[in-house]
XYZ file of N, CA and C in Angstrom:
495
model
N 134.866 165.169 136.195
C 135.872 165.651 136.922
C 135.444 166.918 137.954
N 134.377 167.711 137.699
C 133.769 168.508 139.428
C 133.575 167.541 139.694
N 132.830 166.510 139.589
C 131.981 165.384 140.763
C 133.259 164.907 140.742
N 133.927 164.391 140.693
C 134.927 163.872 141.417
C 135.844 164.581 142.381
N 136.270 166.647 142.524
C 136.646 167.361 143.617
C 135.822 167.971 144.362
N 134.287 167.790 144.262
C 133.232 167.365 144.972
C 133.258 165.869 145.221
N 133.222 165.543 145.251
C 133.842 164.317 146.336
C 134.767 164.118 147.130
N 136.086 164.431 146.650
C 137.164 164.626 148.081
C 136.947 165.881 148.677
N 136.625 166.893 148.110
C 136.607 168.279 148.674
C 135.607 168.262 150.132
N 134.258 167.382 150.436
C 132.943 167.780 150.897
C 132.728 166.172 151.634
N 134.152 165.463 152.022
C 134.098 164.630 152.469
C 133.729 163.351 152.462
N 132.719 163.416 151.378
C 132.451 161.755 151.202
C 133.780 160.317 151.442
N 134.732 160.695 150.917
C 135.720 160.183 151.433
C 135.501 158.772 152.844
N 135.653 157.704 152.753
C 135.921 156.823 154.109
C 137.103 157.020 154.817
N 137.840 157.726 154.364
C 139.422 157.336 155.213
C 139.771 156.611 156.259
N 139.088 156.380 156.662
C 140.133 155.156 158.239
C 138.883 154.363 157.633
N 138.341 153.914 156.275
C 138.432 152.135 155.686
C 139.258 152.428 154.538
N 139.472 153.147 153.893
C 140.749 153.366 152.887
C 142.085 153.382 153.795
N 142.531 153.555 155.216
C 143.349 153.940 155.717
C 143.550 152.673 156.252
N 142.324 151.603 156.232
C 142.641 150.606 157.247
C 142.891 149.259 155.825
N 142.932 149.876 154.975
C 142.705 148.188 153.567
C 144.331 148.749 153.651
N 144.457 149.506 153.848
C 146.184 150.014 153.361
C 147.366 149.472 154.767
N 146.902 149.191 155.402
C 147.236 148.852 156.484
C 147.310 147.283 156.505
N 146.061 146.751 156.292
C 146.161 145.439 155.539
C 147.198 144.898 154.143
N 147.002 145.695 153.196
C 148.208 145.641 152.514
C 149.609 145.683 152.183
N 150.243 146.837 153.238
C 151.534 147.587 153.592
C 152.558 146.621 153.356
N 152.025 145.645 154.412
C 153.493 144.706 154.414
C 154.083 144.018 153.061
N 152.449 143.646 152.833
C 152.357 142.712 151.146
C 153.984 143.107 149.987
N 153.232 144.851 149.926
C 153.364 145.786 149.367
C 154.983 146.329 149.276
N 155.192 146.067 150.069
C 155.970 146.465 150.923
C 157.654 145.216 150.452
N 156.625 143.961 150.628
C 157.785 143.248 150.515
C 157.928 142.692 149.102
N 156.865 143.043 148.317
C 157.122 143.143 146.651
C 157.955 143.949 146.186
N 157.910 145.728 146.548
C 159.206 146.217 146.379
C 160.517 145.994 146.983
N 160.096 145.157 148.087
C 162.151 144.984 148.180
C 162.511 143.882 147.419
N 161.528 142.674 147.167
C 161.728 141.915 146.369
C 161.918 141.689 144.762
N 161.549 143.846 144.150
C 161.625 143.329 143.436
C 163.011 144.409 142.848
N 163.389 144.857 143.871
C 163.992 146.187 144.125
C 165.323 144.709 143.839
N 165.475 143.932 144.900
C 166.661 143.040 144.731
C 166.954 142.245 143.591
N 165.793 141.905 143.259
C 165.180 141.455 141.515
C 166.849 142.067 140.439
N 165.875 143.699 139.971
C 166.513 144.302 139.217
C 168.237 144.635 139.744
N 168.286 144.408 140.934
C 170.094 144.550 141.287
C 170.442 142.678 140.610
N 169.770 141.942 140.895
C 170.355 141.267 140.527
C 170.138 140.607 138.967
N 169.029 141.561 137.974
C 169.082 141.234 136.927
C 170.473 141.548 136.449
N 170.342 142.984 136.505
C 171.494 143.471 135.878
C 173.626 142.818 136.448
N 172.735 142.197 137.222
C 174.588 141.760 137.613
C 174.717 140.453 136.742
N 173.477 139.985 136.225
C 173.264 139.215 135.794
C 173.352 139.161 133.866
N 173.116 140.357 133.722
C 173.046 140.648 132.489
C 174.649 141.123 132.450
N 175.454 141.791 132.841
C 176.588 142.184 132.839
C 177.738 141.101 133.069
N 177.317 139.835 133.850
C 178.107 138.976 133.675
C 178.156 137.979 132.789
N 176.795 137.127 132.181
C 176.766 136.741 131.295
C 176.350 137.631 129.986
N 176.248 138.769 129.402
C 176.302 138.660 128.405
C 177.529 139.491 128.074
N 177.378 140.524 129.021
C 178.343 141.508 128.374
C 180.262 140.955 128.774
N 179.925 139.824 129.764
C 181.302 139.259 130.510
C 182.301 140.595 130.855
N 181.603 141.709 131.527
C 181.934 143.127 132.738
C 181.759 142.153 133.907
N 183.350 142.426 134.427
C 183.587 142.667 135.883
C 183.471 144.831 136.260
N 182.999 143.938 137.851
C 182.981 145.040 138.550
C 183.188 144.882 139.566
N 183.129 146.145 140.629
C 183.874 146.628 141.395
C 183.341 146.110 142.722
N 183.483 145.950 143.702
C 182.670 145.133 144.759
C 182.129 146.473 145.130
N 182.525 148.006 145.649
C 182.041 148.876 145.265
C 180.687 148.981 145.233
N 180.237 148.567 144.014
C 178.430 149.231 143.693
C 177.824 148.719 144.621
N 178.199 147.355 145.004
C 177.497 146.575 145.603
C 176.940 147.257 146.825
N 178.019 147.808 147.446
C 177.286 149.070 148.636
C 175.973 149.802 149.431
N 175.079 150.431 147.998
C 174.030 151.472 147.737
C 173.294 150.544 148.204
N 173.036 149.239 147.995
C 172.077 148.580 147.545
C 171.413 147.759 149.407
N 173.368 147.215 150.069
C 173.677 146.865 150.937
C 172.788 148.061 152.122
N 173.267 149.390 152.326
C 173.056 150.025 152.654
C 171.846 150.594 152.853
N 171.053 150.760 151.578
C 169.181 150.462 151.584
C 168.820 150.274 152.479
N 169.095 149.065 152.590
C 168.256 147.626 153.037
C 168.872 147.928 154.746
N 170.471 148.084 155.232
C 169.931 148.764 156.074
C 169.480 149.472 156.854
N 169.447 150.798 155.813
C 168.201 151.644 156.301
C 166.959 151.678 156.438
N 166.321 149.906 155.786
C 164.825 149.781 156.168
C 164.879 148.247 157.445
N 165.744 148.358 158.167
C 165.686 148.007 159.026
C 166.068 148.116 160.443
N 166.666 149.771 160.069
C 166.541 151.189 160.949
C 165.918 151.516 161.592
N 164.858 151.976 160.140
C 163.706 152.422 160.234
C 162.646 151.325 161.193
N 162.692 150.881 160.888
C 161.361 149.817 161.205
C 161.298 149.653 162.800
N 162.481 149.321 163.153
C 163.413 149.352 164.710
C 162.530 149.902 165.423
N 161.797 151.461 164.876
C 161.629 152.170 165.824
C 160.034 151.941 165.520
N 159.041 151.651 166.991
C 157.811 151.998 166.648
C 156.642 153.375 166.483
N 155.663 153.034 166.481
C 155.378 155.012 166.013
C 154.638 155.120 167.494
N 154.466 154.222 168.802
C 154.341 154.810 170.045
C 155.733 155.095 170.431
N 156.396 155.406 169.914
C 157.860 155.383 170.580
C 157.454 156.699 170.078
N 157.569 157.119 169.474
C 157.286 158.531 168.507
C 156.467 160.280 168.961
N 155.859 158.972 169.862
C 153.672 160.512 170.444
C 154.658 160.965 171.348
N 154.024 161.512 172.001
C 153.626 162.351 172.700
C 153.155 161.741 174.343
N 152.281 160.764 173.774
C 151.456 159.946 174.003
C 151.524 158.494 175.082
N 152.465 158.154 174.744
C 152.891 156.842 175.048
C 153.241 157.302 176.629
N 152.221 156.023 177.082
C 152.114 156.014 178.197
C 153.745 155.520 179.254
N 153.929 156.596 180.640
C 155.366 156.707 181.126
C 155.509 155.360 181.844
N 155.485 154.442 181.921
C 155.527 152.824 182.496
C 156.552 152.669 182.156
N 156.476 152.846 180.371
C 156.842 151.736 179.599
C 158.658 152.665 179.152
N 158.578 154.338 179.407
C 158.855 154.726 178.499
C 160.056 155.878 179.715
N 161.206 156.104 179.240
C 161.527 157.341 180.367
C 161.527 158.564 179.701
N 162.046 159.644 180.377
C 162.195 160.660 179.560
C 161.890 161.528 178.707
N 163.385 160.349 177.537
C 164.345 160.444 176.975
C 163.749 159.687 175.019
N 162.840 158.929 176.275
C 162.699 158.036 174.966
C 162.067 158.533 173.856
N 161.562 158.927 173.308
C 160.923 160.423 172.424
C 161.593 160.865 171.435
N 162.882 161.886 171.938
C 163.629 162.319 171.033
C 164.691 161.448 171.003
N 165.138 160.091 171.745
C 166.123 159.442 170.779
C 164.864 158.401 169.779
N 164.095 157.971 169.877
C 163.875 157.850 168.792
C 163.715 158.133 167.769
N 163.607 159.601 168.115
C 163.409 160.562 166.810
C 164.219 161.100 166.007
N 165.440 160.556 167.048
C 166.913 161.196 165.963
C 167.117 159.783 165.119
N 167.031 158.652 166.308
C 167.118 157.254 165.353
C 166.382 157.115 164.328
N 165.157 157.414 164.083
C 164.464 157.646 163.027
C 165.411 158.987 161.938
N 165.943 160.166 162.580
C 166.742 161.176 161.508
C 167.327 160.258 160.873
N 168.480 159.577 160.911
C 169.563 158.928 161.724
C 168.895 157.856 160.099
N 168.043 157.320 160.666
C 167.595 156.357 159.126
C 166.981 156.558 158.052
N 166.933 158.087 158.205
C 166.445 158.339 156.684
C 167.496 159.284 155.807
N 168.427 159.486 156.571
C 169.818 160.049 156.470
C 170.381 158.480 155.755
N 170.777 157.865 156.133
C 171.287 155.957 155.849
C 170.606 156.302 154.312
N 169.101 156.302 154.802
C 168.733 155.655 153.110
C 169.007 156.368 151.898
N 168.587 158.278 151.855
C 168.901 159.003 151.083
C 170.331 159.319 150.537
N 171.521 158.738 151.906
C 173.044 158.395 151.896
C 172.271 157.477 150.730
N 172.323 156.434 150.575
C 172.026 155.013 149.517
C 172.272 155.495 147.980
N 170.563 156.185 148.376
C 170.688 156.671 147.285
C 171.708 157.658 146.364
N 172.021 158.164 147.154
C 172.470 158.889 146.780
C 173.928 158.426 145.817
N 174.466 157.336 147.043
C 175.524 156.811 146.640
C 175.378 156.178 145.567
N 174.009 155.690 145.017
C 173.587 154.583 144.001
C 173.276 155.570 142.900
N 173.472 157.004 142.745
C 173.265 158.060 141.739
C 174.903 158.250 141.536
N 176.156 157.950 142.219
C 177.322 158.716 142.704
C 177.637 157.349 141.445
N 177.279 156.120 141.663
C 177.938 154.891 140.739
C 177.109 154.458 139.833
N 175.852 155.292 139.018
C 175.720 155.184 137.780
C 176.162 156.455 137.185
N 176.521 157.635 137.934
C 177.808 158.812 137.438
C 178.825 158.238 136.198
N 179.191 157.309 138.008
C 180.746 156.838 137.530
C 180.419 155.673 136.791
N 179.500 155.201 136.415
C 179.155 153.897 134.953
C 179.844 154.612 133.874
N 178.247 155.887 133.199
C 178.079 156.575 132.775
C 179.347 157.243 131.857
N 180.889 157.746 132.963
C 181.925 158.901 132.825
C 182.316 157.439 132.340
N 182.636 156.218 132.756
C 183.643 154.979 131.954
C 183.313 154.924 130.909
N 181.941 154.901 130.518
C 181.397 154.184 129.482
C 181.209 153.042 129.888
N 181.058 151.918 131.393
C 180.792 150.891 130.836
C 180.690 150.085 132.265
N 179.865 148.854 132.518
C 178.551 148.922 133.817
C 177.751 149.453 133.724
N 176.630 150.531 133.034
C 175.853 150.948 133.507
C 174.483 151.022 133.425
N 174.698 149.317 133.176
C 173.285 148.640 133.802
C 173.405 148.323 134.972
N 174.628 148.293 135.976
C 174.467 147.691 136.882
C 174.284 149.469 138.141
N 174.432 150.606 137.305
C 174.339 151.613 137.747
C 172.972 152.394 138.026
N 172.325 151.625 136.813
C 170.506 151.704 136.974
C 170.252 150.513 137.839
N 170.663 150.145 137.564
C 169.844 148.663 138.534
C 169.786 149.010 139.797
N 171.473 149.429 140.449
C 172.001 150.039 141.248
C 170.624 150.759 141.977
N 170.731 152.066 140.884
C 169.793 153.850 141.927
C 168.306 152.661 141.637
N 167.831 152.393 140.449
C 166.533 151.608 141.294
C 166.539 150.418 141.961
N 166.716 149.979 142.641
C 167.188 149.430 143.917
C 167.001 150.110 144.948
N 167.828 150.945 144.750
C 168.083 151.757 146.092
C 166.523 152.716 145.818
N 166.267 152.768 145.257
C 165.079 153.941 144.769
C 163.625 152.756 146.028
N 163.772 151.942 145.113
C 162.743 151.194 145.622
C 161.849 150.238 146.880
N 163.568 150.229 147.726
C 163.639 149.884 149.141
C 163.795 150.933 149.224
N 163.756 152.032 149.799
C 163.834 153.690 150.350
C 161.669 153.501 150.047
N 161.517 153.350 148.634
C 160.049 153.056 148.803
C 159.153 152.808 150.489
N 160.023 151.192 149.634
C 159.139 150.191 150.366
C 159.524 150.646 151.570
N 160.305 150.699 152.468
C 160.899 150.812 153.609
C 159.872 152.100 154.460
N 158.952 153.402 153.889
C 158.425 154.022 154.183
C 156.959 153.500 153.994
N 156.635 152.716 153.659
C 155.730 152.604 153.334
C 155.122 151.541 154.210
N 156.385 150.799 154.678
C 156.346 149.664 155.663
C 155.248 150.180 156.851
N 156.674 151.199 157.109
C 157.574 151.960 158.317
C 155.007 153.126 158.138
N 155.313 153.889 157.948
C 153.971 154.767 157.177
C 152.494 154.045 157.691
N 152.110 153.238 157.382
C 151.114 151.965 157.694
C 151.003 150.965 158.443
N 151.969 151.226 159.563
C 152.143 150.035 160.341
C 151.232 150.810 161.468
N 149.709 149.946 162.493
C 149.800 150.538 163.071
C 149.952 151.144 164.063
N 149.433 151.296 165.426
C 150.177 152.318 166.177
C 151.082 151.501 166.818
N 150.281 150.254 167.634
C 151.040 149.030 168.679
C 151.597 148.017 167.374
N 151.754 147.768 166.460
C 152.767 146.934 165.779
C 154.297 147.654 165.498
N 155.408 147.075 165.108
C 156.673 147.205 165.448
C 157.333 146.828 166.423
N 158.901 147.094 166.211
C 159.379 146.782 167.579
C 159.851 147.106 169.128
N 159.484 148.391 168.392
C 160.562 149.413 169.349
C 160.956 149.105 170.419
N 162.718 148.806 169.709
C 163.710 148.361 170.134
C 164.207 149.819 170.552
N 163.785 150.619 169.986
C 164.647 152.470 170.454
C 163.989 152.546 171.461
N 164.579 152.551 172.633
C 163.910 152.987 174.103
C 164.783 153.895 174.967
C-alpha cells in the first residue's frame, strides 16, 4: 500500500497518457451509459406492463426526457467558450459569460431531472405500486447525468459544437 501512495504522490503517473486514453474512450463509455440508462427504463416499463399488468401516468416519463435534454444542453457548450484564452476574433465580450450561464442552467436541469425521478420514486413507494418504474427512472436519470458529465469533461479543447456564442 505504501508503494501505491508513493507512486501516486511523487508523480510517477503519466497523467497526459491517462487523460488521452480517457479522451479516446469517453464518447463510447458515455454512449454505453446513456444506452444502459434507457434500457433500465424500458425494462421497468415492460416488466410493469407484462408481469404486473399495471398502467402508469405519463408524467413518470418526464425525468428521463428532461435528463436527455440536459445532456444535449451540456454538450452544446464547447470548452473553448469557457476559457478566457479564447481568441477574440470568434467571440465577443460576453460569450464566456453566456456559456457559463448556459452550462449552469444545463446542470440545474440535469439535477432537476434527478430530483424529479426521486420524487417519482417516493410517490410510487408511498402508493405501493409502480415501484419498479420509480427505481428505473432514478437509475435512468442518474446514468444519463453521469454520461453527460463524462462526455463533456473528457472531450478535447477544440471538440464540441460551440453553439452558444
